[in-house]
PDB file of C-alpha atoms in Angstrom:
ATOM      1  CA  UNK L   1      83.671 109.207  94.938  1.00 67.00           C
ATOM      2  CA  UNK L   2      81.827 108.775  91.682  1.00 84.00           C
ATOM      3  CA  UNK L   3      78.662 106.727  91.401  1.00 94.00           C
ATOM      4  CA  UNK L   4      79.173 104.277  88.550  1.00 96.00           C
ATOM      5  CA  UNK L   5      77.401 101.095  89.643  1.00 97.00           C
ATOM      6  CA  UNK L   6      74.766 100.012  92.148  1.00 97.00           C
ATOM      7  CA  UNK L   7      73.353  96.640  93.126  1.00 97.00           C
ATOM      8  CA  UNK L   8      70.530  95.379  90.938  1.00 97.00           C
ATOM      9  CA  UNK L   9      67.886  93.647  93.019  1.00 95.00           C
ATOM     10  CA  UNK L  10      67.761  92.918  96.699  1.00 93.00           C
ATOM     11  CA  UNK L  11      70.500  91.919  99.119  1.00 95.00           C
ATOM     12  CA  UNK L  12      70.839  89.408 100.633  1.00 96.00           C
ATOM     13  CA  UNK L  13      70.142  87.029  97.775  1.00 97.00           C
ATOM     14  CA  UNK L  14      68.964  83.630  99.018  1.00 97.00           C
ATOM     15  CA  UNK L  15      69.822  80.287  97.436  1.00 97.00           C
ATOM     16  CA  UNK L  16      69.005  76.718  98.418  1.00 96.00           C
ATOM     17  CA  UNK L  17      71.985  74.431  98.888  1.00 96.00           C
ATOM     18  CA  UNK L  18      72.864  72.813  95.548  1.00 96.00           C
ATOM     19  CA  UNK L  19      70.976  75.391  93.464  1.00 97.00           C
ATOM     20  CA  UNK L  20      72.096  78.369  91.369  1.00 97.00           C
ATOM     21  CA  UNK L  21      71.624  82.063  92.140  1.00 98.00           C
ATOM     22  CA  UNK L  22      72.637  85.235  90.360  1.00 98.00           C
ATOM     23  CA  UNK L  23      73.924  88.505  91.779  1.00 98.00           C
ATOM     24  CA  UNK L  24      73.933  91.624  89.647  1.00 98.00           C
ATOM     25  CA  UNK L  25      74.964  95.234  89.498  1.00 98.00           C
ATOM     26  CA  UNK L  26      73.597  97.930  87.232  1.00 97.00           C
ATOM     27  CA  UNK L  27      75.375 100.878  85.706  1.00 96.00           C
ATOM     28  CA  UNK L  28      73.975 104.143  87.060  1.00 96.00           C
ATOM     29  CA  UNK L  29      76.345 106.487  85.248  1.00 93.00           C
ATOM     30  CA  UNK L  30      76.306 106.467  81.453  1.00 87.00           C
ATOM     31  CA  UNK L  31      79.403 108.704  81.234  1.00 90.00           C
ATOM     32  CA  UNK L  32      81.580 105.600  81.469  1.00 88.00           C
ATOM     33  CA  UNK L  33      82.055 103.060  78.709  1.00 91.00           C
ATOM     34  CA  UNK L  34      82.362  99.792  80.597  1.00 94.00           C
ATOM     35  CA  UNK L  35      83.476  96.464  79.178  1.00 95.00           C
ATOM     36  CA  UNK L  36      83.183  92.882  80.445  1.00 96.00           C
ATOM     37  CA  UNK L  37      86.607  92.987  82.133  1.00 95.00           C
ATOM     38  CA  UNK L  38      85.910  96.294  83.924  1.00 96.00           C
ATOM     39  CA  UNK L  39      83.594  94.463  86.338  1.00 97.00           C
ATOM     40  CA  UNK L  40      85.865  92.850  88.941  1.00 97.00           C
ATOM     41  CA  UNK L  41      84.068  90.501  91.332  1.00 97.00           C
ATOM     42  CA  UNK L  42      85.589  89.453  94.635  1.00 97.00           C
ATOM     43  CA  UNK L  43      84.296  87.474  97.584  1.00 95.00           C
ATOM     44  CA  UNK L  44      84.556  87.840 101.319  1.00 89.00           C
ATOM     45  CA  UNK L  45      86.549  90.088 103.596  1.00 79.00           C
ATOM     46  CA  UNK L  46      89.805  89.107 101.910  1.00 79.00           C
ATOM     47  CA  UNK L  47      88.524  90.331  98.531  1.00 79.00           C
ATOM     48  CA  UNK L  48      89.516  87.018  96.982  1.00 85.00           C
ATOM     49  CA  UNK L  49      89.075  87.189  93.212  1.00 88.00           C
ATOM     50  CA  UNK L  50      86.468  84.759  91.954  1.00 94.00           C
ATOM     51  CA  UNK L  51      87.699  81.921  89.740  1.00 91.00           C
ATOM     52  CA  UNK L  52      85.478  82.083  86.676  1.00 94.00           C
ATOM     53  CA  UNK L  53      87.346  79.102  85.196  1.00 92.00           C
ATOM     54  CA  UNK L  54      85.603  76.858  87.695  1.00 91.00           C
ATOM     55  CA  UNK L  55      82.189  75.381  86.938  1.00 92.00           C
ATOM     56  CA  UNK L  56      80.766  76.969  90.068  1.00 95.00           C
ATOM     57  CA  UNK L  57      80.963  80.618  88.934  1.00 97.00           C
ATOM     58  CA  UNK L  58      79.872  82.197  85.663  1.00 97.00           C
ATOM     59  CA  UNK L  59      80.151  85.853  84.682  1.00 97.00           C
ATOM     60  CA  UNK L  60      77.268  87.013  82.463  1.00 97.00           C
ATOM     61  CA  UNK L  61      75.427  90.037  81.168  1.00 97.00           C
ATOM     62  CA  UNK L  62      78.546  91.903  80.044  1.00 97.00           C
ATOM     63  CA  UNK L  63      80.230  91.297  83.400  1.00 97.00           C
ATOM     64  CA  UNK L  64      77.418  92.834  85.441  1.00 98.00           C
ATOM     65  CA  UNK L  65      76.060  89.503  86.707  1.00 98.00           C
ATOM     66  CA  UNK L  66      77.656  86.505  88.334  1.00 98.00           C
ATOM     67  CA  UNK L  67      75.972  83.163  88.814  1.00 98.00           C
ATOM     68  CA  UNK L  68      76.920  80.799  91.623  1.00 97.00           C
ATOM     69  CA  UNK L  69      75.954  77.165  91.060  1.00 97.00           C
ATOM     70  CA  UNK L  70      75.864  74.096  93.283  1.00 96.00           C
ATOM     71  CA  UNK L  71      75.813  76.485  96.234  1.00 96.00           C
ATOM     72  CA  UNK L  72      77.112  75.364  99.602  1.00 94.00           C
ATOM     73  CA  UNK L  73      77.855  77.096 102.889  1.00 92.00           C
ATOM     74  CA  UNK L  74      81.347  78.000 101.658  1.00 93.00           C
ATOM     75  CA  UNK L  75      79.694  80.289  99.103  1.00 95.00           C
ATOM     76  CA  UNK L  76      77.807  82.281 101.724  1.00 95.00           C
ATOM     77  CA  UNK L  77      78.958  85.824 102.404  1.00 96.00           C
ATOM     78  CA  UNK L  78      79.591  89.172 100.777  1.00 96.00           C
ATOM     79  CA  UNK L  79      80.371  89.521  97.109  1.00 97.00           C
ATOM     80  CA  UNK L  80      81.769  92.806  95.845  1.00 97.00           C
ATOM     81  CA  UNK L  81      81.824  94.138  92.311  1.00 97.00           C
ATOM     82  CA  UNK L  82      84.208  97.017  91.638  1.00 97.00           C
ATOM     83  CA  UNK L  83      84.661  99.130  88.542  1.00 96.00           C
ATOM     84  CA  UNK L  84      87.661 101.396  88.016  1.00 94.00           C
ATOM     85  CA  UNK L  85      87.529 103.899  85.182  1.00 90.00           C
ATOM     86  CA  UNK L  86      89.569 107.045  84.675  1.00 87.00           C
ATOM     87  CA  UNK L  87      90.895 106.937  88.254  1.00 89.00           C
ATOM     88  CA  UNK L  88      87.365 106.641  89.641  1.00 91.00           C
ATOM     89  CA  UNK L  89      86.494 103.455  91.522  1.00 94.00           C
ATOM     90  CA  UNK L  90      83.019 102.445  92.610  1.00 96.00           C
ATOM     91  CA  UNK L  91      81.997  99.222  94.318  1.00 96.00           C
ATOM     92  CA  UNK L  92      78.700  97.534  95.121  1.00 97.00           C
ATOM     93  CA  UNK L  93      78.186  94.698  97.600  1.00 96.00           C
ATOM     94  CA  UNK L  94      75.685  91.847  97.451  1.00 97.00           C
ATOM     95  CA  UNK L  95      75.284  89.308 100.223  1.00 97.00           C
ATOM     96  CA  UNK L  96      74.537  85.646  99.471  1.00 97.00           C
ATOM     97  CA  UNK L  97      72.721  83.469 102.012  1.00 97.00           C
ATOM     98  CA  UNK L  98      72.694  79.703 101.507  1.00 96.00           C
ATOM     99  CA  UNK L  99      69.796  77.739 102.984  1.00 95.00           C
ATOM    100  CA  UNK L 100      70.754  74.230 104.013  1.00 89.00           C
ATOM    101  CA  UNK L 101      68.415  71.485 102.933  1.00 82.00           C
ATOM    102  CA  UNK L 102      67.586  69.197 105.816  1.00 78.00           C
ATOM    103  CA  UNK L 103      68.091  65.566 104.891  1.00 69.00           C
ATOM    104  CA  UNK L 104      65.604  63.245 106.563  1.00 67.00           C
TER     105      UNK L 104
END
């Protein structure tokens, strides 16, 4: 396998319920010319593609960062970013933990 990307920052990332949090990868191999669409983000064990048309998810920073907003417990779990270039694929995983806010 070829090292192309790695997670940027710590994992798990923690977010309070209802808030926004970002998850990022960084490019560790400058041999590859990567564009916005080369960064494919999926969620969970089923590798469900993230719907960036929804208001909840935004892809930023040239595709290297996603932001999750209005977080709830459905958003908790593993997020994977994969890049495929010239038959080489590299993935990085970031875990998101959502902290419930206790209502009194």
